[in-house]
C-alpha cells in the first residue's frame, strides 16, 4: 500500500478554474456528524483545507443553543448546556428524517430528557420548544448549523457560497436524505449532492495514490451516531482520453462493493452508558440511592462530562471526574476506570466487528483479499473497539499512517469540485450504490381479463443498485393509474415502508393521440431512478407508440378505403408491466420501411405525474420559503442586535472618555484648547446621555445611539483640531518658509544667468515674463504668510487657528512644483562659433541628470 501522510494530500491537488466566467466557483463540503461538524471549501485561489471556526478549531461541535435571545453555536452552545439545558440542542443528526417515537427518537429523548419535543403534525417528525411560543423543527435547527458554517466559509471565500456537498451515512434512506436536503434549502444552500461518508473517505484516499493493481480496502468509520464499514475497490487504469484518441491518461476507479453498519454500538451510546455510570456513582455517594434523573442541569453536566471521560479513557486506564458544586452545592469527585467503562459496554463488543463481516459478505470478498482496514471517526480510537477489530481480523490489517479524521470532508469537497465541473481535478471516477439492504419496490393495481383486481409488486431498484441507474417500466393502459414506491423490509430499519404514490395522468388522451396517428397498442412507460445522491426519483412518464407517416398515395388510399379509425381497441388485457433497462427498450424497432407507402416512426406523448408522499413528507416549496423567512428574520435580528450593542458600547465608551477629559488636569491639552462654553455644553450633553443610556437606550434605535455620539463629537472636534494644529502648524510653517527661500534663490540665479546669456549672446533659458511670474508668486505667498502669522499671534490656544497647516502645505507644494518644473527646462546651446568645448560638454552632461535642488538658507521668523 502506498501510504502517504495525509497532510501531503494538499500538495498533490491542483485546482484550476475551468470556466472563469462562472460567478460563484466555491463548493462547500459539510461533514455533518452527530457530535462534530467539519467543513471544507473548494475555491480557486484559496488553499484547499478544512475551514476553521472563529476559535481556529478544525472541528465544530454540532450544537445550537440560546442564551436569552442570543444564539450560540459550536463549543459555546455545548458549554452553555448545563446552565440552560432546555435551550441547547445537540445530536440532532439522530433525528434526521426520523419518525416521532421511532427508535432513534426514543434514544434521543434518553440522551436529552430535558428537551421539550413535539411532533410536527403533517410530517410526523420532530420539533423543539425553544421557549414558550417558539418552536423549531429538527430540520430548521440543522439548517441554522448549516447557515453558521456557510457564514464561516463565506468569510474565507470572500464571496457568497451557494453549492454544498454533505456527507451522509450510506444507510440513510430516502427520508433521512430528504431531511438533509431540506435543511440545506432552509439554509439557503443548493445541494449539489449528498455523498456517502465512506465513499468520501475513499475518494480522499484515492486523491494522493495510484493503484496499478486492483486493491480492496475497508473504511471503518465509528462515529457518534452509527458505525459503518464500507468495502471499496480501487484501480488505476491508463486509458485513451476519448474513444478514438491516441492520448492516454490515468483514471482511478473507486467502486463501492459492500457495506455494513450498526446504529447501536455508537459513540453516543457509550457516552450514555458512561453518563449512567457517573449518575449511579453520585446517587450512591450523595443521594442515598435517590434518583438524579429529573435534575436537568445535573444530567446535562454529566452528559458533557461523559464525553470528556470517554476521550480520556481512550488514552488512559483511568479518568478523574471533578465537577464543582455539581448538585445541591455538592462537589462531585470520583474516578472511572477503563475496565468499568468496558464492562458497561460489554454487550456492544460483537457489534464492533459485525459491520465488517457484513460488508465482506455483501461484496462477496474474503478478508484475505482486503489490503487494509482504514480507521476513521472518534470512536475508532476507543481501545475496546480497536482490540475487537485486531482480534478478529489481525493487527496487520489495520492501516497506519492514514489520518482519516478529516478525510470525509476533504474527500467530499473533492467530489463536489469534480461534480461542479468548474475545477480540473485528478480523474477519479466513483461508482457508488444503494447499500442499506433495502429493495425499492413499485406496486400497482392490475385488472385481470375477468375484471378482478390484484396488486402487483416488482422490485425496481434492488439493494446494491448503482447510483445514477434508471429503470423503465412498461404498462398496457389506456386510462390514468397509480403506482406506489415502497421499501421492502422497511421494518428492519424502523422506517415507514411507503414512500410515495404517483398518479400517472393524461393516459387516455395520449393513447388516443397516438392511435389516431396509426399506432397500434401504445404503451405507457414510467422511469424510476436512483440519483447520485442516493435518492429515488421518478424521472418521467410517457405513452410510446409507432405512428404511421403516410405518403400522398397512402393518404388517398385511406380516404377511399377508410381503413383506420380513431377508436381505441385497447382494453386492459391481463396486466404485464415489464421492467427493462431504458437502453434496450428504446432501440426496439429500427428497420426502416423503404418500399411501403406508410412509414413507422417511434413517437411519444409525455404524461403528467402527480406525487403524493405517503409517510414523511418533504418540505414543500412554500414551506421552505416560509421557514427560510423565519430563519432570515432571526439572523437579521441577531445582526441588528450586535450592531446596536456595538453602537451602545461606542456611545458609552465615548461618554467615559469625555468624563475623564472634563475632569482632567487644568493643564491637560483638552483644557488648554477648549473654551469654557464648549466644556459646559459637553458636560451638559454628557450627563444627559449618561441618564439616557441607563433609562432609554434599551428601546432606542441604532440611529439615535450614533447620533447622540456624533452630536457630542461635533463639539469636541474643533478642540481636537486646535490641539492637532498646535503641533502641525509650526512644522508646515517651516516647510513653507523653506520653499519660499528656495524660490528666491532660484529667481536670483535665473536673473544672473539671464544677464550672462545676454553678454554671451546665447538665447534665454527663461523669458522675463516667466521670471516676473515667479516673483509674483513668491510675493503673493510671502504676503499671505506674513499676515497669517500676524493674525495667529493675536490668538489664544483655545481660539480656532487662522494659519492652517493644510493650507500652508498646499501653498508650499504649489510653489515648489512650479519651480521644479521650470528647473527641468533645457539649457540653451551657446552659439557654435564660440569654442568653449569644456563647458559645452559639461552642459550636455547635465542635461539628462536631475537638477540639483536650489540651495536653501534656513531662516526663522
Ligand atoms: C391515485 O393517487 C391519488 C393521489 O394519491 C389518489 O388521490 C387517488 O385516489 C389514487 N387513485 C387510486 C385509484 O388509487
Ligand atoms: C399529439 O401529441 C403531440 C405531442 O405531444 C402534439 O404535438 C399533437 O398536437 C397531439 N395531437 C393530437 C391530435 O392531439
Ligand atoms: C544658472 O547657470 C548655472 C550654470 O550654468 C546653472 O547651474 C544654474 O542652474 C542656472 N540657474 C538657473 C536658475 O537656471
PDB file of N, CA, C and O in Angstrom, residues 58 232 257 483 516 651:
ATOM      1  N   UNK A  58     -10.533  23.073  14.153  1.00  0.00           N
ATOM      2  CA  UNK A  58     -10.760  22.386  12.878  1.00  0.00           C
ATOM      3  C   UNK A  58     -12.080  21.625  12.865  1.00  0.00           C
ATOM      4  O   UNK A  58     -12.535  21.179  11.830  1.00  0.00           O
ATOM      5  N   UNK A 232     -14.375  -0.966  -0.376  1.00  0.00           N
ATOM      6  CA  UNK A 232     -14.205  -0.211  -1.616  1.00  0.00           C
ATOM      7  C   UNK A 232     -13.063  -0.802  -2.424  1.00  0.00           C
ATOM      8  O   UNK A 232     -12.033  -1.189  -1.870  1.00  0.00           O
ATOM      9  N   UNK A 257     -18.277  -1.650  -2.925  1.00  0.00           N
ATOM     10  CA  UNK A 257     -18.708  -3.031  -3.162  1.00  0.00           C
ATOM     11  C   UNK A 257     -19.601  -3.592  -2.058  1.00  0.00           C
ATOM     12  O   UNK A 257     -20.452  -4.440  -2.328  1.00  0.00           O
ATOM     13  N   UNK A 483     -49.047   4.365  -9.255  1.00  0.00           N
ATOM     14  CA  UNK A 483     -48.038   3.409  -8.803  1.00  0.00           C
ATOM     15  C   UNK A 483     -47.561   3.859  -7.420  1.00  0.00           C
ATOM     16  O   UNK A 483     -47.584   5.039  -7.098  1.00  0.00           O
ATOM     17  N   UNK A 516     -54.715   7.655 -33.064  1.00  0.00           N
ATOM     18  CA  UNK A 516     -55.263   8.396 -34.205  1.00  0.00           C
ATOM     19  C   UNK A 516     -54.188   8.584 -35.270  1.00  0.00           C
ATOM     20  O   UNK A 516     -54.480   8.785 -36.427  1.00  0.00           O
ATOM     21  N   UNK A 651     -21.000  54.549  22.277  1.00  0.00           N
ATOM     22  CA  UNK A 651     -21.516  55.736  22.961  1.00  0.00           C
ATOM     23  C   UNK A 651     -21.050  55.752  24.413  1.00  0.00           C
ATOM     24  O   UNK A 651     -20.556  56.756  24.923  1.00  0.00           O
TER      25      UNK A 651
END
